[in-house]
Amino acid sequence: MTAGFNPRNAARIAATSALPAAMLIVVALMVVPVSPLILDISFVGNIMISLLILMVALQASKPLDFSAFPTVLLLATLFRLALNVASTRVVLVSGHEGTHAAGHVIEAFGQVLIGGDYVVGLFVFTVLMIINLVVITKGAGRVSEVSARFTLDALPGKQMAIDADLNAGLLTPEEAKARRQEVATEADFYGSMDGASKFVKGDAIAGLLILFVNIVGGLILGMASHGLGFSEAGATYVTLAIGDALVAQIPALLLSIAAAAIVTRVASPFDLSGQIGSQFSAPHIWFAVGGILFALGMVPAMPQILILPAAALSIAVGWQMKRAQAEAEAAPEPAAPAPDPHHIEWSDVSDTSPCQLEIGYALVNMVDERKGAPLMTRITGIRRQLSKELGFVVPAVKVADDLSLPGNAYRISVAGVVIGEDEVFPNEMLALDSGDLVTQISGRPCKDPTFGLDALWIPKALQNDAIAAGYTVVDPATVVATHLNNSIIASASELFGIDDAQALIDNLKAHYPQLAQNLSPQGYALPRVAALCKALLVERVPLRDFRKIAEAMVALSQQQLGDDELVEAVRQRIGALIVQTIVPSRMPLPVVTFSPDIEVLLNKAVRANPGAEWPFEHGMAMKIVEQIGQAVEPLLLSTRSFALVASPICRAALSRLVRATFPDVAVISYLEIPASKQTEIVATIGAETPRLADGAEAQMEDQSHEN
């Protein structure tokens, strides 16, 4: 065998090249006259193919192990019908010469298997037709139809179960993809088998009609064209017709058995023989059979010489199986190797799921698949929606119970850091105060875990009363899902890593290869691309249109910019995308601005401490945050979208300062607003200039003069 030879690949290549040739041969057999020798070879090949298909079907552990069976069944049926056409031509043209005129195979089936009596042959063929058409084919067709219907009905539930396992961290994305593919293939297979069973039924009916044509046509041709008597024509042509029908019907019977074996299989680690053997290995079954046969053999009219040995054989088989089971149970099980107390596995100290949801024991029913798993379904929808919004695949959320938590509590962690926790009551509803209540209702006061709104936990029976009173009522699963959704958005930068950056570049390479080539590694190293994406996600700038971000980075690649400078420069080039996340394109952008005095003060602070993470003096920072709060809190309470606008010099530092107190406030620079975008000033910060503590302002002015 030569190096690198793969028998599986060789078989695939041979099948690929042989299949078109086989189809041409099938068509040729239908329209081109063939010699009896070629007909004999084709009949033997047909029997061989049918046996091969039957053996593969019996060896399959589950139906999908022979997923090509419907197509193979169609091709085998076409081949057999083509042989019927060719043999009919030979029988009708040369049948008057004798039974040998149609080849040795038809002659053998016509004389040996039917005992030389064509009447017997007719009865044998009729019995085979009844077995094939009425019993095997009809039963297999019914099983295929029911299996296809049940498989299609169960498809959504199986897909949801896979999504639930993926969200719970029980499956990797690759395993989930493979299981989805298997579920889809199973549905396609049973649907195809439902149609393929009609081929088998049609083939059996066609065999009966072809037999009738051969007999009637042979009698007419024999007596009218070749001068044969009725008895002589009947003996010759009926024998040939019966032989032709039997040589085609036996392979058809084998294929029907194979189809029935495939559609009635249940998934098992064993093949059919192993599965049957494992289920017939109970000793008490054989003892019961032996006892019944022994009692039957004691009846005087029964052939005791046959029944009593069969009873003894059954009892002996049962006794041997019981002995083998006893020996297997008595054999000591191999002792598992003792764990090394000094050996520590990576699984003991690490967790591959960056996002986790831990729940108390009272909330387990919310993730129980047998009870609909309302929370798991919502988590799947959250991941899909956030992946579209953020521009990268949000990793699976691992859901696990934690006995250390109170029963109704839950905890949300991202990258090992707890970012949210609260409690919900699975048998109650959360009624949120909408601010426009008609009446008050009684309940357990609390705060909404996501937005901090006043709320009440109420019994489910009061849900309609709460809605009528003006409350917004949500179920516990929605409460947890909403909290998780906002937590993931706030921590999107922690979920994004170098692998996600590489995935973005790979996707870019598939659609814009030249842009991807200039971006990395020629333009920027992968860690720097990931760092820029994380910096954008920190300020809730999505990566949906990564092409624009990549184009901005490539355009700036010739400039020697630091990491922070690169982020600001890229933001200015994708300003339209940033503004679009705040307000729709047709609406003016509401902005909150700073008074000139405040803005000059902020710029001086940044210039005085270039590159500092927190360039603002503490007293000044607190005063700025206080005035920003006075300006934006009415806008936040009214849920109005707006942006805080500052100069490009202080934007980054001001964003870090504001984000600590008002994470939902977008801080942008003047240069990020497109020239065509209309703005609307809704507030101005700095009616009173905040004073710096203990002459810090004069100190910063002196530092700025020195710089």
Coordinates of C-alpha atoms in Angstrom, one line a residue, residues 535 538-539 563-569 571-572 594 602-603 606 609 611-616 644-660 665-670 672:
A535 CA -12.2 50.1 24.2
V538 CA -16.5 49.8 27.0
E539 CA -18.3 52.9 25.8
D563 CA -3.4 53.2 21.8
D564 CA -5.6 56.0 23.4
E565 CA -4.9 58.3 20.5
L566 CA -5.9 55.5 18.0
V567 CA -9.2 55.0 19.8
E568 CA -10.0 58.7 19.6
A569 CA -9.0 58.9 15.9
R571 CA -14.1 57.2 16.9
Q572 CA -13.9 60.4 14.9
F594 CA -20.5 72.5 28.8
L602 CA -11.4 70.5 31.7
N603 CA -8.9 71.0 28.8
V606 CA -6.0 67.1 30.7
N609 CA -1.6 65.7 33.2
G611 CA -1.7 60.5 29.6
A612 CA -3.1 60.3 33.2
E613 CA -6.0 58.0 33.8
W614 CA -7.7 60.5 36.1
P615 CA -6.4 64.0 35.3
F616 CA -9.0 65.9 37.3
L644 CA -22.8 64.6 26.5
V645 CA -20.6 66.6 24.1
A646 CA -17.1 67.7 25.0
S647 CA -13.9 68.7 23.2
P648 CA -11.7 66.0 21.7
I649 CA -9.0 66.9 24.2
C650 CA -10.9 65.9 27.3
R651 CA -13.5 63.5 25.9
A652 CA -11.8 60.2 26.9
A653 CA -11.0 61.4 30.5
L654 CA -14.4 62.9 30.9
S655 CA -16.0 59.6 29.6
R656 CA -14.2 57.6 32.3
L657 CA -15.3 60.1 34.9
V658 CA -19.0 60.1 33.9
R659 CA -19.2 56.4 33.2
A660 CA -18.5 55.6 36.9
V665 CA -24.7 58.5 29.3
A666 CA -22.8 58.6 25.9
V667 CA -19.9 61.0 25.9
I668 CA -18.8 62.1 22.4
S669 CA -16.7 64.9 21.0
Y670 CA -17.6 67.6 18.5
E672 CA -17.6 62.7 16.1

